Coordinates of C-alpha atoms and ligand atoms in Angstrom, one line a residue:
Chain A
X459 CA -29.2 -2.2 -41.3
X460 CA -26.9 -3.2 -44.1
X461 CA -26.5 -0.8 -47.0
X462 CA -24.6 -1.8 -50.1
X463 CA -23.9 0.9 -52.6
X464 CA -22.7 0.1 -56.1
X465 CA -20.8 -2.8 -54.6
X466 CA -18.5 -4.4 -57.1
X467 CA -16.0 -7.2 -56.8
X468 CA -13.7 -8.5 -59.5
X469 CA -11.5 -11.5 -59.3
X470 CA -9.0 -11.1 -62.1
X471 CA -11.0 -9.9 -65.0
X472 CA -14.1 -11.7 -63.8
X473 CA -16.8 -9.5 -62.3
X474 CA -18.4 -11.5 -59.7
X475 CA -20.5 -8.7 -58.0
X476 CA -21.5 -6.0 -60.3
X477 CA -22.7 -2.6 -59.1
X478 CA -25.0 -4.0 -56.5
X479 CA -27.1 -1.7 -54.3
X480 CA -29.5 -2.9 -51.7
X481 CA -30.6 -2.4 -48.2
X482 CA -31.3 -4.9 -45.4
X483 CA -33.7 -3.4 -42.9
X484 CA -34.3 -4.1 -39.2
X485 CA -37.3 -6.1 -38.3
X486 CA -37.4 -7.9 -41.6
X487 CA -36.2 -11.1 -43.0
X488 CA -34.4 -10.4 -46.3
X489 CA -34.0 -13.3 -48.6
X490 CA -30.9 -13.0 -50.8
X491 CA -31.4 -15.2 -53.8
X492 CA -29.5 -16.1 -57.0
X493 CA -28.4 -19.2 -58.9
X494 CA -25.1 -20.8 -58.3
X495 CA -22.2 -18.5 -58.7
X496 CA -24.4 -15.4 -58.7
X497 CA -22.2 -13.7 -56.1
X498 CA -24.2 -14.2 -52.9
X499 CA -21.4 -15.6 -50.8
X500 CA -18.9 -13.0 -52.2
X501 CA -21.3 -10.2 -51.3
X502 CA -21.7 -11.5 -47.7
X503 CA -17.9 -11.8 -47.3
X504 CA -17.6 -8.2 -48.4
X505 CA -20.2 -7.1 -45.9
X506 CA -18.1 -8.4 -43.0
X507 CA -14.9 -7.2 -44.5
X508 CA -13.3 -10.6 -45.4
X509 CA -13.1 -9.5 -49.0
X510 CA -12.7 -5.9 -49.9
X511 CA -14.8 -4.5 -52.7
X512 CA -13.1 -3.5 -56.0
X513 CA -15.5 -0.6 -56.1
X514 CA -18.4 0.8 -54.2
X515 CA -19.0 0.2 -50.5
X516 CA -21.1 -1.6 -47.9
X517 CA -21.9 -0.4 -44.5
X518 CA -23.2 -2.1 -41.4
X519 CA -25.2 0.2 -39.1
X520 CA -23.8 3.2 -40.9
X521 CA -20.1 2.4 -41.0
X522 CA -17.8 -0.1 -42.5
X523 CA -17.7 -3.3 -40.6
X524 CA -14.1 -3.0 -39.4
X525 CA -14.8 0.4 -37.8
X526 CA -17.1 -1.1 -35.2
X527 CA -15.9 -1.4 -31.6
X528 CA -17.8 -4.7 -31.2
X529 CA -18.3 -6.1 -34.7
X530 CA -19.9 -9.4 -33.4
X531 CA -22.5 -7.3 -31.6
X532 CA -23.4 -5.5 -34.9
X533 CA -23.7 -8.5 -37.1
X534 CA -23.5 -12.2 -36.6
X535 CA -22.5 -14.3 -39.6
X536 CA -22.8 -17.8 -40.8
X537 CA -20.6 -18.2 -43.8
X538 CA -21.0 -20.8 -46.5
X539 CA -17.4 -22.1 -46.3
X540 CA -16.3 -23.9 -43.2
X541 CA -15.0 -21.4 -40.7
X542 CA -14.0 -23.6 -37.7
X543 CA -10.9 -25.5 -36.7
X544 CA -12.0 -29.2 -36.6
X545 CA -9.6 -29.9 -33.8
X546 CA -11.4 -27.6 -31.3
X547 CA -14.5 -28.5 -29.4
X548 CA -17.7 -26.5 -30.1
X549 CA -17.4 -24.9 -26.7
X550 CA -13.8 -23.9 -27.1
X551 CA -14.5 -22.5 -30.5
X552 CA -17.2 -20.3 -29.3
X553 CA -15.3 -19.3 -26.2
X554 CA -12.3 -18.3 -28.2
X555 CA -14.4 -16.0 -30.3
X556 CA -16.2 -14.8 -27.2
X557 CA -12.9 -13.7 -25.6
X558 CA -12.3 -11.2 -28.3
X559 CA -15.3 -9.2 -27.3
X560 CA -15.4 -9.9 -23.6
X561 CA -18.6 -12.0 -24.0
X562 CA -19.1 -14.0 -20.9
X563 CA -19.1 -17.8 -20.7
X564 CA -22.8 -17.6 -19.7
X565 CA -23.6 -16.3 -23.2
X566 CA -21.6 -19.1 -24.8
X567 CA -23.6 -21.7 -22.8
X568 CA -26.8 -19.9 -23.8
X569 CA -26.1 -20.1 -27.6
X570 CA -25.0 -23.7 -27.3
X571 CA -28.3 -24.6 -25.7
X572 CA -30.2 -22.5 -28.2
X573 CA -28.6 -24.3 -31.1
X574 CA -29.3 -27.7 -29.4
X575 CA -25.6 -28.5 -29.1
X576 CA -25.5 -29.0 -25.3
X577 CA -24.8 -32.8 -25.5
X578 CA -21.9 -32.4 -28.1
X579 CA -20.4 -29.1 -26.9
X580 CA -17.3 -30.9 -25.7
X581 CA -16.8 -32.9 -28.9
X582 CA -14.2 -32.0 -31.5
X583 CA -16.0 -30.1 -34.3
X584 CA -14.2 -32.4 -36.9
X585 CA -16.5 -35.2 -35.8
X586 CA -19.7 -33.1 -36.3
X587 CA -22.3 -34.0 -38.9
X588 CA -23.1 -31.4 -41.6
X589 CA -26.2 -30.4 -39.6
X590 CA -24.4 -30.1 -36.3
X591 CA -21.8 -28.0 -38.0
X592 CA -24.5 -25.8 -39.3
X593 CA -26.0 -25.4 -35.9
X594 CA -22.6 -24.5 -34.5
X595 CA -22.4 -21.8 -37.3
X596 CA -25.7 -20.4 -36.2
X597 CA -24.7 -20.5 -32.6
X598 CA -21.6 -18.5 -33.6
X599 CA -23.7 -16.0 -35.5
X600 CA -25.8 -15.4 -32.4
X601 CA -22.9 -15.3 -30.0
X602 CA -22.5 -11.5 -29.9
X603 CA -26.3 -10.9 -29.5
X604 CA -26.1 -9.1 -32.9
X605 CA -28.5 -6.5 -34.3
X606 CA -28.1 -8.1 -37.7
X607 CA -28.0 -11.8 -38.4
X608 CA -26.6 -12.8 -41.8
X609 CA -26.7 -16.5 -42.8
X610 CA -25.4 -18.0 -46.0
X611 CA -27.6 -21.0 -46.8
X612 CA -28.4 -21.8 -43.2
X613 CA -30.7 -24.7 -43.9
X614 CA -28.1 -26.5 -46.0
X615 CA -27.7 -29.9 -44.4
X616 CA -30.4 -29.5 -41.8
X617 CA -33.1 -32.1 -41.2
X618 CA -36.8 -31.1 -41.5
X619 CA -36.9 -30.4 -37.7
X620 CA -33.8 -28.2 -38.1
X621 CA -35.2 -26.4 -41.1
X622 CA -38.3 -25.6 -39.1
X623 CA -36.2 -24.5 -36.2
X624 CA -34.2 -22.1 -38.3
X625 CA -37.4 -20.7 -39.8
X626 CA -38.9 -20.0 -36.4
X627 CA -35.6 -18.7 -35.1
X628 CA -35.2 -16.2 -37.9
X629 CA -38.8 -15.1 -37.6
X630 CA -38.4 -14.4 -33.9
X631 CA -35.1 -12.6 -34.5
X632 CA -36.8 -10.3 -37.0
X633 CA -39.8 -9.9 -34.7
X634 CA -37.4 -8.7 -32.0
X635 CA -36.4 -5.9 -34.3
X636 CA -33.2 -7.4 -35.7
X637 CA -32.3 -7.4 -39.4
X638 CA -32.1 -10.9 -40.8
X639 CA -30.4 -11.7 -44.1
X640 CA -30.3 -15.2 -45.5
X641 CA -29.2 -16.5 -48.8
X642 CA -30.6 -19.4 -50.7
X643 CA -31.1 -20.7 -54.2
X644 CA -34.5 -21.9 -53.3
X645 CA -37.3 -19.4 -53.9
X646 CA -40.1 -21.5 -52.5
X647 CA -38.1 -22.2 -49.3
X648 CA -37.2 -18.5 -48.9
X649 CA -40.7 -17.3 -49.6
X650 CA -41.8 -19.1 -46.4
X651 CA -39.3 -17.2 -44.3
X652 CA -38.6 -13.9 -45.9
X653 CA -40.5 -10.6 -46.1
X654 CA -38.2 -9.0 -48.5
X655 CA -36.3 -10.3 -51.5
X656 CA -33.0 -9.3 -53.1
X657 CA -32.5 -11.4 -56.2
X658 CA -29.2 -11.3 -58.1
X659 CA -27.8 -13.0 -61.1
X660 CA -24.2 -12.8 -62.3
X661 CA -23.6 -10.3 -59.6
X662 CA -26.3 -7.9 -60.8
X663 CA -29.4 -6.9 -59.0
X664 CA -32.4 -8.5 -60.7
X665 CA -35.1 -7.6 -58.3
X666 CA -35.5 -5.8 -55.0
X667 CA -39.0 -6.5 -53.9
X668 CA -41.3 -7.9 -51.2
X669 CA -42.3 -11.6 -51.1
X670 CA -45.9 -10.6 -51.5
X671 CA -45.2 -8.5 -54.6
X672 CA -43.1 -11.1 -56.1
X673 CA -45.7 -13.8 -55.5
X674 CA -48.4 -11.6 -56.9
X675 CA -46.3 -10.7 -59.9
X676 CA -45.3 -14.2 -60.5
X677 CA -49.0 -14.9 -60.1
X678 CA -50.9 -16.8 -62.8
X679 CA -50.7 -20.0 -60.9
X680 CA -54.5 -19.9 -60.9
X681 CA -57.0 -21.7 -58.8
X682 CA -57.9 -25.3 -59.1
X683 CA -61.5 -26.0 -58.8
X684 CA -63.0 -29.5 -58.8
X685 CA -66.8 -30.0 -59.2
X686 CA -69.2 -32.4 -60.8
X687 CA -70.7 -29.5 -62.7
X688 CA -67.5 -28.2 -64.2
X689 CA -69.1 -27.2 -67.5
X690 CA -71.8 -25.1 -65.8
X691 CA -69.3 -23.4 -63.5
X692 CA -67.0 -22.7 -66.4
X693 CA -69.6 -20.6 -68.1
X694 CA -70.6 -18.8 -64.9
X695 CA -67.0 -17.8 -64.2
X696 CA -66.2 -16.6 -67.7
X697 CA -65.4 -12.9 -68.0
X698 CA -62.9 -10.5 -69.4
X699 CA -59.4 -11.2 -68.1
X700 CA -60.4 -14.6 -66.9
X701 CA -58.9 -17.7 -68.4
X702 CA -60.1 -21.1 -67.7
X703 CA -58.5 -24.3 -68.7
X704 CA -59.5 -27.8 -67.8
X705 CA -57.5 -31.0 -67.6
X706 CA -60.5 -33.3 -67.0
X707 CA -64.2 -32.9 -67.1
X708 CA -64.5 -32.4 -63.4
X709 CA -61.6 -30.0 -63.0
X710 CA -60.9 -26.3 -63.9
X711 CA -57.9 -24.2 -63.6
X712 CA -59.1 -20.6 -63.2
X713 CA -56.9 -17.5 -63.4
X714 CA -58.2 -14.0 -63.1
X715 CA -60.6 -14.7 -60.2
X716 CA -59.6 -15.4 -56.6
X717 CA -60.9 -18.3 -54.5
X718 CA -63.4 -16.2 -52.6
X719 CA -65.1 -15.0 -55.8
X720 CA -65.2 -18.5 -57.3
X721 CA -66.7 -19.9 -54.0
X722 CA -69.3 -17.2 -53.9
X723 CA -70.4 -17.7 -57.5
X724 CA -70.6 -21.5 -57.0
X725 CA -72.6 -21.1 -53.8
X726 CA -75.0 -18.6 -55.4
X727 CA -75.7 -21.1 -58.2
X728 CA -75.9 -24.1 -55.9
X729 CA -72.8 -25.8 -57.3
X730 CA -71.1 -28.1 -54.9
X731 CA -67.3 -27.8 -55.0
X732 CA -65.0 -30.7 -54.1
X733 CA -61.9 -28.7 -54.2
X734 CA -61.0 -25.0 -54.3
X735 CA -57.2 -24.6 -54.2
X736 CA -55.1 -21.6 -55.1
X737 CA -52.3 -23.2 -57.0
X738 CA -49.2 -22.4 -55.0
X739 CA -47.7 -20.0 -57.6
X740 CA -44.7 -21.6 -59.1
X741 CA -42.3 -19.3 -57.4
X742 CA -39.5 -21.5 -58.5
X743 CA -40.5 -21.1 -62.1
X744 CA -40.9 -17.4 -61.8
X745 CA -37.5 -17.2 -60.2
X746 CA -35.9 -19.2 -62.9
X747 CA -37.6 -17.0 -65.5
X748 CA -36.1 -14.0 -63.8
X749 CA -32.6 -15.3 -63.6
X750 CA -32.7 -16.5 -67.2
X751 CA -33.2 -12.9 -68.1
X752 CA -29.8 -12.1 -66.8
X753 CA -28.3 -13.7 -69.8
X754 CA -30.8 -12.1 -72.2
X755 CA -30.7 -8.6 -71.0
X756 CA -27.1 -8.6 -69.9
X757 CA -26.4 -5.1 -71.0
X758 CA -29.6 -3.5 -69.7
X759 CA -30.0 -2.4 -66.1
X760 CA -31.8 -5.5 -65.0
X761 CA -33.5 -4.1 -61.9
X762 CA -35.4 -1.4 -63.6
X763 CA -36.3 -3.8 -66.3
X764 CA -38.0 -6.1 -63.7
X765 CA -39.7 -3.4 -61.8
X766 CA -41.3 -2.2 -65.0
X767 CA -42.5 -5.7 -65.8
Chain B
X1330 CA -37.8 -23.7 -29.1
X1331 CA -35.9 -21.6 -26.6
X1332 CA -35.6 -18.6 -28.8
X1333 CA -36.6 -16.5 -25.8
X1334 CA -33.3 -17.3 -24.4
X1335 CA -32.0 -14.6 -26.7
X1336 CA -31.1 -11.6 -24.8
X1337 CA -30.7 -8.1 -26.1
X1338 CA -28.2 -6.0 -24.3
X1339 CA -29.8 -2.8 -23.3
X1340 CA -27.5 0.1 -23.4
X1341 CA -27.6 3.8 -23.8
X1342 CA -27.4 4.8 -27.5
X1343 CA -24.1 5.9 -28.8
X1344 CA -23.5 8.1 -31.8
X1345 CA -27.1 9.2 -32.3
X1346 CA -27.0 9.9 -36.0
X1347 CA -29.6 12.1 -37.6
X1348 CA -31.8 9.2 -38.6
X1349 CA -35.1 9.6 -36.8
X1350 CA -36.1 6.0 -37.1
X1351 CA -35.7 4.3 -33.8
X1352 CA -32.9 1.8 -34.0
X1353 CA -33.9 -1.3 -32.1
X1354 CA -30.2 -2.0 -31.8
X1355 CA -28.5 -0.1 -29.1
X1356 CA -24.8 0.1 -29.1
X1357 CA -22.3 -1.9 -27.1
X1358 CA -20.8 -0.7 -23.9
X1359 CA -20.0 -4.1 -22.5
X1360 CA -18.9 -6.0 -25.6
X1361 CA -15.9 -4.5 -27.2
X1362 CA -12.8 -5.8 -28.9
X1363 CA -9.6 -4.8 -27.1
X1364 CA -5.9 -5.8 -27.6
X1365 CA -5.9 -7.7 -24.3
X1366 CA -9.1 -9.6 -25.3
X1367 CA -7.7 -10.7 -28.6
X1368 CA -4.6 -11.9 -26.7
X1369 CA -6.8 -13.8 -24.3
X1370 CA -8.6 -15.3 -27.3
X1371 CA -5.4 -16.4 -29.0
X1372 CA -4.2 -17.8 -25.7
X1373 CA -7.3 -19.9 -25.4
X1374 CA -7.0 -21.0 -29.1
X1375 CA -3.5 -22.1 -28.5
X1376 CA -4.2 -24.3 -25.6
X1377 CA -7.4 -25.7 -27.0
X1378 CA -5.7 -27.6 -29.8
X1379 CA -4.2 -30.9 -29.1
X1380 CA -1.6 -30.3 -31.8
X1381 CA -0.2 -27.4 -29.7
X1382 CA 0.4 -29.7 -26.7
X1383 CA 1.9 -32.4 -28.9
X1384 CA 4.3 -30.2 -30.8
X1385 CA 5.3 -28.3 -27.8
X1386 CA 5.9 -31.6 -25.9
X1387 CA 7.9 -32.9 -28.8
X1388 CA 10.1 -29.8 -28.9
X1389 CA 10.9 -29.9 -25.2
X1390 CA 11.4 -33.7 -25.4
X1391 CA 13.9 -33.5 -28.3
X1392 CA 15.7 -30.7 -26.5
X1393 CA 16.2 -32.6 -23.3
X1394 CA 16.7 -36.0 -24.9
X1395 CA 19.4 -35.1 -27.4
X1396 CA 21.2 -32.9 -24.9
X1397 CA 21.3 -35.6 -22.3
X1398 CA 22.3 -38.4 -24.7
X1399 CA 25.1 -36.2 -26.3
X1400 CA 26.6 -35.6 -22.8
X1401 CA 26.4 -39.2 -21.8
X1402 CA 28.0 -40.5 -25.0
X1403 CA 30.7 -37.9 -25.1
X1404 CA 34.2 -39.1 -24.8
X1405 CA 37.3 -37.0 -25.2
X1406 CA 39.1 -39.6 -27.4
X1407 CA 36.3 -39.5 -29.9
X1408 CA 36.9 -35.9 -30.7
X1409 CA 40.5 -36.5 -31.4
X1410 CA 40.1 -39.7 -33.3
X1411 CA 37.1 -38.5 -35.4
X1412 CA 34.9 -41.3 -34.0
X1413 CA 31.1 -41.3 -34.1
X1414 CA 30.5 -38.6 -31.6
X1415 CA 26.9 -37.5 -31.6
X1416 CA 26.2 -33.8 -31.7
X1417 CA 28.5 -33.1 -34.5
X1418 CA 31.6 -34.0 -32.6
X1419 CA 33.5 -30.9 -33.6
X1420 CA 36.8 -30.3 -31.9
X1421 CA 35.5 -27.4 -29.8
X1422 CA 32.6 -29.1 -28.1
X1423 CA 31.9 -28.0 -24.6
X1424 CA 29.4 -29.0 -21.9
X1425 CA 26.9 -26.4 -23.1
X1426 CA 27.1 -27.2 -26.8
X1427 CA 26.6 -30.8 -25.9
X1428 CA 23.5 -30.0 -23.8
X1429 CA 22.1 -27.9 -26.6
X1430 CA 22.6 -30.6 -29.3
X1431 CA 18.8 -30.8 -29.5
X1432 CA 18.3 -27.1 -30.4
X1433 CA 18.2 -27.7 -34.1
X1434 CA 15.5 -30.4 -33.8
X1435 CA 13.6 -28.3 -31.3
X1436 CA 13.8 -25.3 -33.5
X1437 CA 12.0 -27.2 -36.3
X1438 CA 9.3 -28.4 -33.8
X1439 CA 8.6 -24.9 -32.4
X1440 CA 8.8 -23.4 -35.9
X1441 CA 6.1 -25.9 -37.0
X1442 CA 4.2 -25.0 -33.9
X1443 CA 4.1 -21.4 -35.0
X1444 CA 3.2 -22.3 -38.5
X1445 CA 0.3 -24.4 -37.4
X1446 CA -1.0 -21.7 -35.1
X1447 CA -1.1 -19.3 -38.1
X1448 CA -1.5 -21.2 -41.3
X1449 CA -3.7 -23.8 -39.6
X1450 CA -6.4 -21.1 -39.5
X1451 CA -6.2 -20.7 -43.2
X1452 CA -6.2 -24.4 -43.9
X1453 CA -9.3 -25.0 -41.8
X1454 CA -11.2 -21.8 -42.6
X1455 CA -11.0 -20.7 -38.9
X1456 CA -9.4 -17.5 -40.1
X1457 CA -12.8 -16.3 -41.4
X1458 CA -14.3 -16.6 -37.9
X1459 CA -11.2 -15.0 -36.4
X1460 CA -11.2 -12.0 -38.8
X1461 CA -15.0 -11.6 -38.6
X1462 CA -14.5 -11.1 -34.8
X1463 CA -11.4 -8.9 -35.2
X1464 CA -11.8 -7.2 -38.5
X1465 CA -8.9 -4.9 -37.8
X1466 CA -6.9 -8.0 -38.3
X1467 CA -3.4 -6.9 -37.1
X1468 CA -4.1 -7.6 -33.4
X1469 CA -4.6 -11.2 -34.4
X1470 CA -1.0 -11.4 -35.8
X1471 CA 0.5 -9.6 -32.8
X1472 CA -1.4 -11.7 -30.3
X1473 CA -0.4 -15.0 -31.9
X1474 CA 3.3 -13.9 -31.7
X1475 CA 2.8 -12.6 -28.2
X1476 CA 1.2 -15.8 -27.0
X1477 CA 3.6 -18.3 -28.6
X1478 CA 6.8 -16.4 -27.9
X1479 CA 6.6 -16.4 -24.1
X1480 CA 5.2 -19.9 -23.9
X1481 CA 8.1 -21.3 -26.0
X1482 CA 10.6 -19.2 -24.1
X1483 CA 9.6 -20.5 -20.7
X1484 CA 9.3 -24.1 -21.7
X1485 CA 12.5 -24.3 -23.7
X1486 CA 14.6 -22.5 -21.1
X1487 CA 13.4 -25.1 -18.6
X1488 CA 14.2 -27.8 -21.2
X1489 CA 17.7 -26.4 -21.8
X1490 CA 18.4 -26.3 -18.1
X1491 CA 17.1 -29.8 -17.7
X1492 CA 19.2 -31.1 -20.6
X1493 CA 22.3 -29.5 -19.1
X1494 CA 21.6 -30.8 -15.6
X1495 CA 20.7 -34.3 -16.8
X1496 CA 23.9 -34.3 -18.9
X1497 CA 26.2 -33.2 -16.1
X1498 CA 26.7 -36.7 -14.5
X1499 CA 27.6 -38.0 -18.0
X1500 CA 30.5 -35.6 -18.2
X1501 CA 31.7 -36.4 -14.7
X1502 CA 35.5 -36.3 -14.7
X1503 CA 35.8 -35.0 -18.3
X1504 CA 37.9 -32.0 -18.9
X1505 CA 35.0 -30.1 -20.5
X1506 CA 32.6 -30.6 -17.6
X1507 CA 30.9 -27.4 -16.4
X1508 CA 28.4 -26.4 -13.8
X1509 CA 25.5 -24.1 -14.0
X1510 CA 27.4 -21.4 -12.0
X1511 CA 30.2 -21.3 -14.5
X1512 CA 30.8 -18.2 -16.7
X1513 CA 28.3 -17.9 -19.5
X1514 CA 26.5 -21.2 -18.9
X1515 CA 23.2 -19.7 -17.8
X1516 CA 23.5 -17.1 -20.5
X1517 CA 23.9 -19.7 -23.2
X1518 CA 21.1 -21.9 -21.9
X1519 CA 18.7 -18.9 -21.7
X1520 CA 20.0 -17.8 -25.1
X1521 CA 18.7 -21.1 -26.5
X1522 CA 15.3 -20.4 -25.2
X1523 CA 15.3 -16.9 -26.6
X1524 CA 16.4 -18.3 -30.0
X1525 CA 13.7 -21.0 -30.0
X1526 CA 11.0 -18.5 -29.0
X1527 CA 12.0 -16.3 -31.9
X1528 CA 11.9 -19.3 -34.2
X1529 CA 8.3 -19.9 -33.0
X1530 CA 7.4 -16.3 -33.8
X1531 CA 9.1 -16.8 -37.1
X1532 CA 6.9 -19.8 -37.8
X1533 CA 3.8 -17.6 -37.0
X1534 CA 5.0 -15.0 -39.4
X1535 CA 5.7 -17.5 -42.1
X1536 CA 2.3 -19.2 -41.6
X1537 CA 0.4 -15.9 -41.8
X1538 CA 2.5 -14.8 -44.8
X1539 CA 2.2 -18.1 -46.8
X1540 CA -1.1 -19.3 -45.5
X1541 CA -0.4 -22.9 -46.2
X1542 CA 1.1 -25.2 -43.5
X1543 CA 3.1 -27.3 -46.0
X1544 CA 4.4 -24.2 -47.8
X1545 CA 5.4 -22.4 -44.6
X1546 CA 7.1 -25.5 -43.1
X1547 CA 9.0 -25.9 -46.3
X1548 CA 10.2 -22.3 -46.2
X1549 CA 11.0 -22.7 -42.5
X1550 CA 13.2 -25.7 -43.1
X1551 CA 14.7 -24.1 -46.1
X1552 CA 15.7 -20.9 -44.2
X1553 CA 17.0 -22.6 -41.1
X1554 CA 18.7 -25.7 -42.5
X1555 CA 19.2 -25.4 -46.2
X1556 CA 20.0 -21.8 -46.8
X1557 CA 23.4 -21.8 -45.1
X1558 CA 24.4 -24.9 -47.0
X1559 CA 23.3 -23.4 -50.3
X1560 CA 25.2 -20.3 -49.6
X1561 CA 28.4 -22.2 -49.5
X1562 CA 28.2 -22.3 -53.2
X1563 CA 28.8 -18.6 -53.2
X1564 CA 32.3 -17.2 -53.8
X1565 CA 34.4 -17.6 -50.7
X1566 CA 34.8 -13.9 -49.9
X1567 CA 31.1 -13.2 -50.2
X1568 CA 30.2 -16.4 -48.2
X1569 CA 32.5 -15.4 -45.3
X1570 CA 31.0 -12.0 -44.9
X1571 CA 27.4 -13.2 -45.3
X1572 CA 27.5 -16.5 -43.4
X1573 CA 27.2 -15.1 -39.8
X1574 CA 24.1 -13.2 -40.8
X1575 CA 22.0 -16.2 -42.0
X1576 CA 19.1 -16.7 -39.6
X1577 CA 20.2 -20.0 -38.1
X1578 CA 23.9 -18.9 -37.8
X1579 CA 22.9 -15.6 -36.2
X1580 CA 20.7 -17.7 -34.0
X1581 CA 23.3 -20.1 -32.9
X1582 CA 25.6 -17.3 -31.9
X1583 CA 22.9 -16.5 -29.3
X1584 CA 23.4 -19.8 -27.4
X1585 CA 27.0 -20.6 -28.1
X1586 CA 29.2 -20.6 -25.0
X1587 CA 32.4 -20.1 -26.9
X1588 CA 32.1 -17.8 -30.0
X1589 CA 34.0 -19.1 -33.0
X1590 CA 36.1 -16.3 -34.5
X1591 CA 33.8 -15.7 -37.5
X1592 CA 30.5 -15.7 -35.5
X1593 CA 28.5 -12.8 -34.2
X1594 CA 28.4 -11.9 -30.5
X1595 CA 25.4 -13.2 -28.7
X1596 CA 23.8 -9.7 -28.6
X1597 CA 24.4 -9.1 -32.3
X1598 CA 23.1 -12.6 -33.0
X1599 CA 19.8 -11.9 -31.3
X1600 CA 19.6 -8.6 -33.1
X1601 CA 20.2 -10.1 -36.5
X1602 CA 17.9 -13.0 -36.0
X1603 CA 15.2 -10.8 -34.5
X1604 CA 15.6 -8.6 -37.6
X1605 CA 14.8 -11.5 -39.8
X1606 CA 11.8 -12.4 -37.8
X1607 CA 10.6 -8.7 -37.8
X1608 CA 11.0 -8.5 -41.5
X1609 CA 8.9 -11.7 -42.0
X1610 CA 6.3 -10.3 -39.5
X1611 CA 6.1 -7.1 -41.5
X1612 CA 5.5 -9.1 -44.6
X1613 CA 2.8 -11.1 -42.9
X1614 CA 1.2 -7.9 -41.5
X1615 CA 1.2 -6.4 -45.0
X1616 CA -0.5 -9.4 -46.5
X1617 CA -2.9 -9.8 -43.7
X1618 CA -4.0 -6.2 -44.1
X1619 CA -4.1 -6.0 -47.8
X1620 CA -5.5 -9.2 -49.2
X1621 CA -8.8 -11.0 -48.9
X1622 CA -9.1 -13.6 -46.2
Ligands
ATP32 N1 -11.6 -16.0 -54.2 C1 -12.1 -16.2 -55.4 N2 -11.3 -16.1 -56.5 C2 -11.8 -16.2 -57.8 N3 -13.1 -16.4 -58.1 C3 -14.0 -16.5 -57.0 C4 -13.5 -16.4 -55.7 N4 -14.6 -16.5 -54.9 C5 -15.7 -16.7 -55.7 N5 -15.3 -16.7 -57.0 C6 -16.2 -16.8 -58.1 O1 -17.2 -15.9 -58.0 C7 -18.4 -16.3 -58.4 C8 -19.5 -16.1 -57.4 O2 -19.2 -17.0 -56.3 P1 -20.1 -17.0 -55.0 O3 -19.6 -18.0 -54.1 O4 -20.2 -15.6 -54.4 O5 -21.5 -17.3 -55.6 P2 -22.8 -17.8 -54.8 O6 -23.9 -16.9 -55.3 O7 -22.6 -17.8 -53.4 O8 -23.0 -19.3 -55.4 P3 -23.6 -20.5 -54.6 O9 -25.1 -20.4 -54.7 O10 -23.1 -21.7 -55.4 O11 -23.1 -20.6 -53.2 C9 -18.2 -17.8 -58.8 O12 -18.1 -17.9 -60.2 C10 -16.9 -18.1 -58.1 O13 -16.2 -19.1 -58.9
MG33 MG1 -22.6 -19.2 -52.0

């Protein structure tokens, strides 16, 4: 469990993280989103005590990170910036960190295998590709068998197989009861992995919600229906709160009714459908809308604004 | 995907706080950061970098090579005639000072070794991993010092002994020839090792304080080599009182066989140089604790 309370960080007179409060709960994947420069990486550095907050506080499992006897066992972290000496091998890097906690060599081998680095474990990290470096970062995060796993843009630089691997890994970590926090700028990508969303812009909280709620709220993607009898179906579907547009004479875009309803109505009336597709809500567009608001409502408490919406 | 390879350590719960929600995470009894473990980690870090081996090797090599060469090329006439005697060729050279001709060069090498051990972590970003593992931070600084000091001490004492022994045949028959058993010889050779190990710790402190290898090396060279020269611009009376207390001058008192009249005693030399190092370490500790990584 990570609890940030009115967390604030200023560099000079620039407020990078502004009065941020949120909670990362065990058993869930929490997506931490925001556009470039929103303050995600800064927040994560504060969580593990690398940067100290200007105001407010953040606790990991109830106390500040530095107070833990075995910090790597509380929270494992992949930071955005390179955090490895390129002259050391992956194994030696992990082993050096393992020594600080008395983590046995067996565990080091285990995370190397888990991250798929077995064949390159003895190679200098400086020679690693971006993706291999990322895998080493994830191995490092898992080294202490942590209750919380916090990853800053973990899929950055990974190939599709790697992305899938991370997705499954994070899911299974959360299913084991761990808290997982990952940052990203990509809403659509995050929505696939996360349960919960914490969205920030310019250091402020914009939304603290579930993926389902966000998707629903974003909504309005509508359902695409293709049929030879588009005109007939259109009149059957019409109703209050239902809007229907069509881009061609065999296609409708329906919002206000779900796919099940539309299918049932079509079946009752003997209309054959070629296609019935919920338009994947444009999460990205909704996300951009939300973060654009930061600028517009700069002086208003953005989180309450959004929850009301 | 072998995610099942993940293992949760099962342990009895510690500090049961008042929260009733079952915490799937049970607290560590096996994993724990201790001073010894941080030391162990820094030890492993030191030896797992090729640059450590190379710099250490260069330091010992310079120490032995210059010492042996100086002894072999020494001739009593050159001192009188002001000829090109290596090793400074001052009038008061003795077998020990010849054998320790390489100390200045070795001091730069071990100083750089210390700087790399510390500032190298900042340059590469490794410091973030290090401090995430040891968020109390200070044990990292102490451990780096405690690892590099003894390593350099042992190797440079061996190097100084080797330089002296290799040089001995070169001084055969000369008036200044000495043997290991002679008064003060061992003390001086060991003193060189003590001085060099303190320089290495000085390098660690500078590296942690300045956080940039280039910057810290510049300051290292400045303090050890340039500062005494610059100080000669001071008024004579002031210079004469201050001169023995400059880091490198205090340090050279530690390994000189015959103290020149204005130098500190070996004991005082160690104390003064160690004082400089301690001051720098304190600054490094302060910055490490207070500022963002
Ligand atoms: N050490 C620092 N000194 C000064 N400014 C900083 C520092 N670290 C970060 N910043 C500034 O703080 C802001 C937030 O940076 P941060 O890296 O936290 O954003 P982010 O959300 O992680 O962005 P991205 O998505 O690009 O990774 C940026 O404008 C950055 O320039
Ligand atoms: Mg970032």
